Amino acid sequence: MVIVFLLAVVAALVGLHWYVWRRLVRDTTAGPGLARRIGTVAFVAWPVLMIGALVAERGGAPFWLQQTLAWPGFLWLALFIYLGLALIAGEAVRPLLRRFLERRRPAEAPAAPPVPLRKSETVPPGGTETPDPAPDPSAGPRLLAAPSRRLFVSRVVAGAAATAAVGTVGYGTYGVVRGPRVKRVTVPLAKLPRGAHGFRIAVVSDIHLGPVLGRGFAQKVVDTINSTQPDLIAVVGDLVDGSVKNLGPAAAPLAQLRARHGAFFVTGNHEYFSGAEEWVEEVRRLGLRPLENTRVELPAFDLAGVNDVAGESEGQGPDFAKALGDRDTSRASVLLAHQPVQIHDAVDHGVDLQLSGHTHGGQLWPGNFIADLANPTLAGLERYGDTQLYVSRGAGAWGPPTRVGAPSDITVVELASAQA
């Protein structure tokens, strides 16, 4: 079954790349030549880099190789998506443009007069010889024949598609690399004491330090969190895509996180691809407190955290009973859980607020429609019975360092007391 799926994926990739190559390269060149050869080589090299980047990251290749392949490979993945979408949209424009050009075609020119014979040419019997006309010095060089209408249309559509795709990916990449922006949300909690009204939790998820986003990006995230002067910091999973050995230096700025009640961490699914136990110890060393199916009783509310569901394969899955089973239910509770799908267990255990990430808000439109189907909440605040769920779009990006229609964020959740 897995082999059949992989073959289907490969066939789809080959077919889509052939379509994009045909519209961008074959249909925009008049015939075989240097331009077509260069375009064809590029359309072979870029997919190879893309697949190489994916395989290198998941296969644990040497980190220098991951870094070498990541930028060109992952950026091509994003660019290919939007080239394909733009060219498919261009299929609707193509016949309209052809019809427009047909209507603007000039009326048929009158028949040209007979071409006079040169003096060296033989005059047919009964004919008359006409001397060559004097050349017109004001006449410029004769214009080259314009490309065929079909070639012209292909070039216009391809140029517009390439411009739109490059602009979209360029802006989306800039949005990630510059660092996440701060988002503020107020969440009322009925059980929150009046004295805790205005308590601020800085929520950050899905930083995804790896071969693309490194120490510099981590520093931007830390500086942005600290600038909000939160009472508590919650790192809700998918911190890294790689081992402590490779990414320990990149994560080092996390030691600078500052909050009155400290910084807390729960695992995401990507930690279990990267050595979760080692990362739990590393973040502990950096000053964060891991919540592994446990809770902390703060003065105003209970803060609990559960492992990600991906930990079940290693016997380290979420245990809500352990984290929440024996608590005082008269106190307000806040749960850190990486995936929004964990909300149903949170409801069963009387949690007041769950803080999650994982979805990236879809990251690359129209991926938001797929992510929305797979998660109870794609992004933002929603209520499930007496439990509220807030889902952050995340600070970083996985795969392409690009976001389209799903800007990255660090959210300051301000708790409001109903008694205030």
Coordinates of C-alpha atoms in Angstrom, one line a residue:
M1 CA 0.0 0.0 0.0
V2 CA 2.8 2.4 0.9
I3 CA 4.6 1.7 -2.4
V4 CA 1.4 2.3 -4.4
F5 CA 1.0 5.7 -2.5
L6 CA 4.6 6.7 -3.2
L7 CA 4.2 5.7 -6.9
A8 CA 1.1 7.8 -7.1
V9 CA 2.8 10.8 -5.5
V10 CA 5.8 10.5 -7.9
A11 CA 3.5 10.2 -10.9
A12 CA 1.6 13.3 -9.8
L13 CA 4.8 15.3 -9.3
V14 CA 6.1 14.3 -12.7
G15 CA 2.8 15.1 -14.4
L16 CA 2.5 18.5 -12.7
H17 CA 6.2 19.4 -13.4
W18 CA 5.6 18.4 -17.1
Y19 CA 2.6 20.7 -17.3
V20 CA 4.5 23.7 -15.7
W21 CA 7.5 23.0 -18.0
R22 CA 5.3 22.8 -21.0
R23 CA 3.6 26.2 -20.3
L24 CA 6.7 28.0 -19.1
V25 CA 9.4 26.6 -21.4
R26 CA 8.2 24.6 -24.4
D27 CA 5.2 26.9 -25.3
T28 CA 7.2 30.1 -24.9
T29 CA 10.1 29.1 -27.1
A30 CA 9.9 29.1 -30.9
G31 CA 11.7 25.8 -31.2
P32 CA 14.6 23.8 -29.9
G33 CA 17.5 25.9 -28.9
L34 CA 19.6 27.2 -26.0
A35 CA 16.7 28.8 -24.1
R36 CA 14.6 25.6 -24.2
R37 CA 17.6 23.5 -23.1
I38 CA 18.4 25.8 -20.1
G39 CA 14.7 25.7 -19.1
T40 CA 14.6 22.0 -19.3
V41 CA 17.7 21.5 -17.3
A42 CA 16.3 23.8 -14.6
F43 CA 13.0 21.8 -14.5
V44 CA 15.0 18.7 -13.8
A45 CA 17.4 20.2 -11.3
W46 CA 14.9 22.0 -9.1
P47 CA 12.7 19.0 -8.4
V48 CA 15.8 16.9 -7.6
L49 CA 16.8 19.6 -5.0
M50 CA 13.3 19.6 -3.6
I51 CA 13.1 15.9 -3.1
G52 CA 16.7 15.9 -1.8
A53 CA 15.9 18.5 0.8
L54 CA 12.9 16.5 2.1
V55 CA 14.8 13.2 2.2
A56 CA 17.9 14.8 3.8
E57 CA 15.9 16.3 6.6
R58 CA 13.8 13.3 7.4
G59 CA 16.7 10.8 6.8
G60 CA 19.1 12.5 9.2
A61 CA 21.7 13.4 6.5
P62 CA 24.8 15.4 7.6
F63 CA 23.5 18.8 8.7
W64 CA 25.7 20.7 6.2
L65 CA 24.0 18.8 3.4
Q66 CA 20.6 19.6 4.9
Q67 CA 21.5 23.3 4.9
T68 CA 22.8 23.2 1.4
L69 CA 19.7 21.6 0.0
A70 CA 17.1 23.3 2.2
W71 CA 16.9 26.8 0.8
P72 CA 16.8 26.0 -3.0
G73 CA 14.8 22.8 -2.5
F74 CA 12.1 24.2 -0.2
L75 CA 11.8 27.5 -2.0
W76 CA 11.2 25.6 -5.3
L77 CA 8.4 23.7 -3.6
A78 CA 6.6 26.9 -2.7
L79 CA 7.4 28.5 -6.1
F80 CA 6.2 25.4 -7.9
I81 CA 2.8 25.5 -6.0
Y82 CA 2.1 29.1 -7.1
L83 CA 3.4 28.7 -10.6
G84 CA 1.0 25.8 -11.0
L85 CA -1.9 27.7 -9.6
A86 CA -1.2 30.8 -11.7
L87 CA -0.8 28.8 -14.9
I88 CA -4.0 26.9 -14.3
A89 CA -5.8 30.3 -13.8
G90 CA -4.1 31.4 -17.0
E91 CA -5.9 28.7 -18.9
A92 CA -9.1 30.7 -18.6
V93 CA -7.3 33.9 -19.8
R94 CA -5.6 32.3 -22.8
P95 CA -8.6 31.9 -25.1
L96 CA -9.8 35.4 -24.1
L97 CA -6.5 36.9 -25.1
R98 CA -6.5 35.1 -28.4
R99 CA -10.0 36.4 -29.2
F100 CA -8.9 39.9 -28.3
L101 CA -6.0 39.7 -30.6
E102 CA -8.2 38.3 -33.4
R103 CA -10.5 41.3 -33.2
R104 CA -7.6 43.7 -33.3
R105 CA -6.1 42.1 -36.5
P106 CA -5.9 44.8 -39.2
A107 CA -8.0 44.5 -42.3
E108 CA -6.5 42.4 -45.1
A109 CA -3.9 44.5 -47.0
P110 CA -4.3 45.1 -50.7
A111 CA -2.4 42.9 -53.1
A112 CA 1.2 44.0 -53.5
P113 CA 2.2 45.5 -56.9
P114 CA 4.4 43.3 -59.1
V115 CA 8.0 43.2 -58.0
P116 CA 10.2 44.9 -60.6
L117 CA 12.9 42.9 -62.2
R118 CA 16.5 43.7 -61.6
K119 CA 18.5 44.6 -64.7
S120 CA 20.4 41.4 -64.5
E121 CA 17.2 39.4 -64.7
T122 CA 15.7 38.2 -67.9
V123 CA 12.7 40.0 -69.3
P124 CA 10.0 37.5 -70.4
P125 CA 9.1 37.7 -74.1
G126 CA 6.7 40.5 -74.7
G127 CA 7.4 42.1 -71.3
T128 CA 8.9 45.4 -70.4
E129 CA 11.8 46.1 -68.2
T130 CA 11.4 48.5 -65.3
P131 CA 14.4 50.0 -63.7
D132 CA 14.9 49.6 -60.0
P133 CA 13.4 52.3 -57.9
A134 CA 15.8 54.6 -56.1
P135 CA 16.2 53.6 -52.5
D136 CA 14.5 55.7 -49.9
P137 CA 17.1 57.0 -47.5
S138 CA 14.5 57.8 -44.8
A139 CA 13.2 54.2 -44.6
G140 CA 14.5 52.2 -41.6
P141 CA 15.5 48.6 -41.6
R142 CA 12.7 46.1 -42.3
L143 CA 11.1 44.8 -39.1
L144 CA 11.5 41.1 -38.2
A145 CA 8.4 39.0 -38.4
A146 CA 6.4 39.1 -35.1
P147 CA 6.0 35.8 -33.2
S148 CA 2.9 33.9 -34.0
R149 CA -0.2 34.8 -32.1
R150 CA -0.1 31.5 -30.1
L151 CA 3.5 32.1 -29.1
F152 CA 2.7 35.7 -28.1
V153 CA -0.2 34.6 -25.9
S154 CA 1.9 31.8 -24.3
R155 CA 4.6 34.3 -23.4
V156 CA 2.2 36.8 -21.9
V157 CA 0.4 34.2 -19.8
A158 CA 3.7 32.6 -18.7
G159 CA 5.3 35.9 -17.8
A160 CA 2.3 37.0 -15.8
A161 CA 2.2 33.6 -14.0
A162 CA 5.9 33.7 -13.2
T163 CA 5.7 37.3 -11.9
A164 CA 2.7 36.5 -9.7
A165 CA 4.4 33.4 -8.3
V166 CA 7.7 35.0 -7.6
G167 CA 6.1 38.0 -6.0
T168 CA 3.9 35.8 -3.8
V169 CA 6.7 33.5 -2.6
G170 CA 9.1 36.5 -2.2
Y171 CA 6.6 38.4 0.0
G172 CA 5.7 35.2 1.9
T173 CA 9.3 34.4 2.6
Y174 CA 10.1 37.9 3.8
G175 CA 7.2 37.6 6.2
V176 CA 8.8 34.6 7.8
V177 CA 12.4 35.7 7.8
R178 CA 11.6 39.1 9.4
G179 CA 10.2 37.3 12.4
P180 CA 6.6 36.9 13.8
R181 CA 4.4 39.8 14.8
V182 CA 2.6 40.1 18.1
K183 CA -1.1 39.3 18.3
R184 CA -3.2 40.1 21.4
V185 CA -6.3 38.2 22.5
T186 CA -8.4 38.6 25.6
V187 CA -9.9 35.4 27.0
P188 CA -12.5 35.6 29.9
L189 CA -12.3 32.8 32.5
A190 CA -15.2 32.5 34.9
K191 CA -13.1 30.9 37.6
L192 CA -10.2 33.3 37.4
P193 CA -9.8 35.3 40.6
R194 CA -10.2 39.1 40.4
G195 CA -6.6 39.6 41.4
A196 CA -5.4 37.8 38.3
H197 CA -7.4 39.9 35.9
G198 CA -5.1 40.9 33.0
F199 CA -2.6 38.0 33.5
R200 CA -0.6 37.8 30.3
I201 CA 0.6 34.5 28.7
A202 CA 2.9 34.8 25.7
V203 CA 2.0 31.8 23.5
V204 CA 4.6 30.7 20.9
S205 CA 4.4 27.5 18.8
D206 CA 5.9 25.9 15.7
I207 CA 9.2 27.8 15.7
H208 CA 10.7 25.0 13.6
L209 CA 14.4 25.7 14.1
G210 CA 16.2 23.6 11.5
P211 CA 18.4 23.8 8.4
V212 CA 16.6 27.0 7.2
L213 CA 15.6 28.9 10.4
G214 CA 18.5 29.0 12.8
R215 CA 20.0 30.9 15.7
G216 CA 19.2 34.4 14.3
F217 CA 15.6 33.5 13.9
A218 CA 15.4 32.1 17.4
Q219 CA 16.9 35.4 18.7
K220 CA 14.2 37.4 16.9
V221 CA 11.5 35.2 18.5
V222 CA 13.0 35.6 22.0
D223 CA 13.4 39.4 21.6
T224 CA 9.8 39.7 20.5
I225 CA 8.4 37.6 23.4
N226 CA 10.4 39.5 25.9
S227 CA 9.3 42.9 24.5
T228 CA 5.7 42.0 25.5
Q229 CA 6.7 41.6 29.2
P230 CA 4.5 38.6 29.8
D231 CA 3.6 37.1 33.1
L232 CA 4.2 33.6 31.7
I233 CA 5.6 32.1 28.5
A234 CA 4.1 29.0 26.9
V235 CA 6.1 27.2 24.2
V236 CA 3.6 24.7 22.8
G237 CA 5.6 22.4 20.6
D238 CA 7.4 21.9 17.3
L239 CA 10.4 23.9 18.5
V240 CA 12.9 22.1 16.3
D241 CA 13.4 19.9 13.2
G242 CA 16.6 18.2 14.1
S243 CA 18.8 16.8 16.8
V244 CA 20.2 18.6 19.9
K245 CA 23.7 18.0 18.4
N246 CA 22.8 20.0 15.2
L247 CA 20.4 22.6 16.6
G248 CA 21.6 23.0 20.2
P249 CA 23.4 26.3 19.3
A250 CA 20.4 27.5 17.4
A251 CA 18.1 27.0 20.4
A252 CA 20.6 28.7 22.8
P253 CA 18.8 32.1 22.8
L254 CA 15.8 30.5 24.6
A255 CA 17.9 30.9 27.8
Q256 CA 17.1 34.6 27.5
L257 CA 13.3 34.2 27.9
R258 CA 12.1 36.3 30.8
A259 CA 8.7 36.1 32.5
R260 CA 7.5 36.6 36.1
H261 CA 6.2 33.1 36.4
G262 CA 8.7 31.5 34.1
A263 CA 8.6 29.7 30.7
F264 CA 7.0 26.3 30.1
F265 CA 7.3 23.8 27.3
V266 CA 5.3 20.9 25.9
T267 CA 6.4 18.6 23.0
G268 CA 5.0 18.7 19.5
N269 CA 4.9 16.0 16.9
H270 CA 8.2 17.2 15.4
E271 CA 10.1 16.7 18.6
Y272 CA 9.4 13.0 18.3
F273 CA 11.1 13.1 14.9
S274 CA 14.1 14.8 16.5
G275 CA 14.8 13.0 19.7
A276 CA 12.1 14.2 22.2
E277 CA 13.8 13.0 25.4
E278 CA 17.1 14.9 24.5
W279 CA 15.2 18.0 23.7
V280 CA 13.2 17.9 26.9
E281 CA 16.5 17.9 28.8
E282 CA 17.9 20.6 26.6
V283 CA 15.1 23.0 27.1
R284 CA 15.2 22.3 30.9
R285 CA 18.9 23.2 30.8
L286 CA 18.0 26.4 29.0
G287 CA 15.7 27.4 31.8
L288 CA 12.3 26.3 30.5
R289 CA 10.2 23.9 32.5
P290 CA 8.9 20.9 30.5
L291 CA 5.3 19.9 31.4
E292 CA 5.2 16.1 30.6
N293 CA 1.7 15.1 31.5
T294 CA 1.9 17.2 34.7
R295 CA 0.7 20.5 36.1
V296 CA 1.9 23.4 38.2
E297 CA -0.4 25.2 40.7
L298 CA 0.1 28.9 40.2
P299 CA -1.5 31.4 42.6
A300 CA -4.4 32.2 40.2
F301 CA -4.9 29.0 38.2
D302 CA -3.6 25.5 37.4
L303 CA -1.2 25.3 34.5
A304 CA -1.1 21.8 32.9
G305 CA 0.7 20.3 30.0
V306 CA 0.4 17.1 28.1
N307 CA 2.7 15.3 25.6
D308 CA 1.9 15.3 21.9
V309 CA -0.1 12.4 20.4
A310 CA 2.9 11.5 18.3
G311 CA 4.6 10.4 21.5
E312 CA 2.2 7.4 21.7
S313 CA 4.5 5.5 19.3
E314 CA 7.3 5.8 21.9
G315 CA 5.1 5.1 24.9
Q316 CA 5.2 8.8 25.8
G317 CA 1.7 9.9 24.6
P318 CA -0.6 12.4 26.4
D319 CA -2.0 11.4 29.8
F320 CA -4.8 13.7 30.7
A321 CA -5.7 11.8 33.9
K322 CA -2.2 12.1 35.2
A323 CA -2.0 15.8 34.4
L324 CA -5.6 16.8 35.5
G325 CA -7.3 14.0 37.2
D326 CA -6.8 14.9 40.9
R327 CA -6.9 18.7 40.7
D328 CA -9.3 21.1 42.5
T329 CA -11.9 21.8 39.8
S330 CA -13.0 25.0 41.5
R331 CA -9.8 26.6 40.3
A332 CA -9.4 27.9 36.7
S333 CA -7.2 25.7 34.5
V334 CA -5.1 26.4 31.4
L335 CA -3.8 23.4 29.4
L336 CA -0.8 23.4 27.0
A337 CA -1.3 20.8 24.2
H338 CA 0.3 21.0 20.9
Q339 CA -2.5 19.8 18.6
P340 CA -6.0 21.2 18.6
V341 CA -7.5 17.7 18.3
Q342 CA -6.6 17.2 21.9
I343 CA -9.5 19.6 22.8
H344 CA -12.0 16.8 23.2
D345 CA -10.0 15.2 26.1
A346 CA -9.6 18.7 27.6
V347 CA -13.4 19.2 27.6
D348 CA -13.8 15.8 29.3
H349 CA -11.4 16.9 32.0
G350 CA -13.0 20.3 32.7
V351 CA -10.2 22.5 31.3
D352 CA -11.1 26.2 31.0
L353 CA -8.6 27.1 28.3
Q354 CA -6.4 25.0 26.0
L355 CA -3.5 26.7 24.2
S356 CA -2.3 25.0 21.0
G357 CA -0.5 25.4 17.7
H358 CA 0.4 22.8 15.0
T359 CA -1.8 24.0 12.2
H360 CA 0.3 26.9 11.0
G361 CA -3.0 28.4 9.9
G362 CA -2.5 26.3 6.7
Q363 CA 0.9 28.1 6.0
L364 CA 0.5 28.1 2.2
W365 CA -2.9 29.0 0.7
P366 CA -4.9 27.0 -0.3
G367 CA -3.4 24.6 2.3
N368 CA -5.6 26.2 4.9
F369 CA -8.6 24.4 3.5
I370 CA -6.9 21.0 4.0
A371 CA -5.7 22.0 7.5
D372 CA -9.1 23.2 8.4
L373 CA -10.6 19.7 7.6
A374 CA -7.9 18.0 9.8
N375 CA -8.3 20.2 12.9
P376 CA -11.3 21.3 14.9
T377 CA -10.0 24.9 14.9
L378 CA -7.6 26.2 12.3
A379 CA -6.5 29.4 14.1
G380 CA -7.9 31.8 16.7
L381 CA -10.3 31.4 19.6
E382 CA -13.3 29.1 19.7
R383 CA -15.5 27.6 22.4
Y384 CA -16.2 23.9 22.9
G385 CA -18.8 23.6 25.7
D386 CA -17.3 25.2 28.8
T387 CA -13.8 24.9 27.3
Q388 CA -12.1 27.5 25.1
L389 CA -9.5 26.7 22.6
Y390 CA -6.9 29.1 21.3
V391 CA -4.8 28.0 18.3
S392 CA -1.7 30.0 17.3
R393 CA -0.6 30.1 13.6
G394 CA 3.0 29.6 14.9
A395 CA 6.1 31.7 14.7
G396 CA 8.1 29.8 12.0
A397 CA 7.5 27.6 9.1
W398 CA 8.1 24.0 8.1
G399 CA 9.5 23.1 4.7
P400 CA 9.4 26.3 2.7
P401 CA 10.3 29.3 4.9
T402 CA 7.2 30.9 3.4
R403 CA 3.7 31.8 4.5
V404 CA 0.9 32.9 2.2
G405 CA -2.4 33.9 3.8
A406 CA -1.3 32.7 7.2
P407 CA 1.0 35.2 8.8
S408 CA 3.2 34.0 11.7
D409 CA 2.5 35.3 15.2
I410 CA 3.3 35.3 18.8
T411 CA 0.1 35.7 20.8
V412 CA -0.3 37.5 24.1
V413 CA -3.3 35.9 25.7
E414 CA -4.7 38.2 28.4
L415 CA -6.9 36.4 30.9
A416 CA -9.9 38.3 32.1
S417 CA -11.7 37.6 35.3
A418 CA -15.5 37.5 35.3
Q419 CA -15.4 38.8 38.8
A420 CA -13.5 42.0 37.9

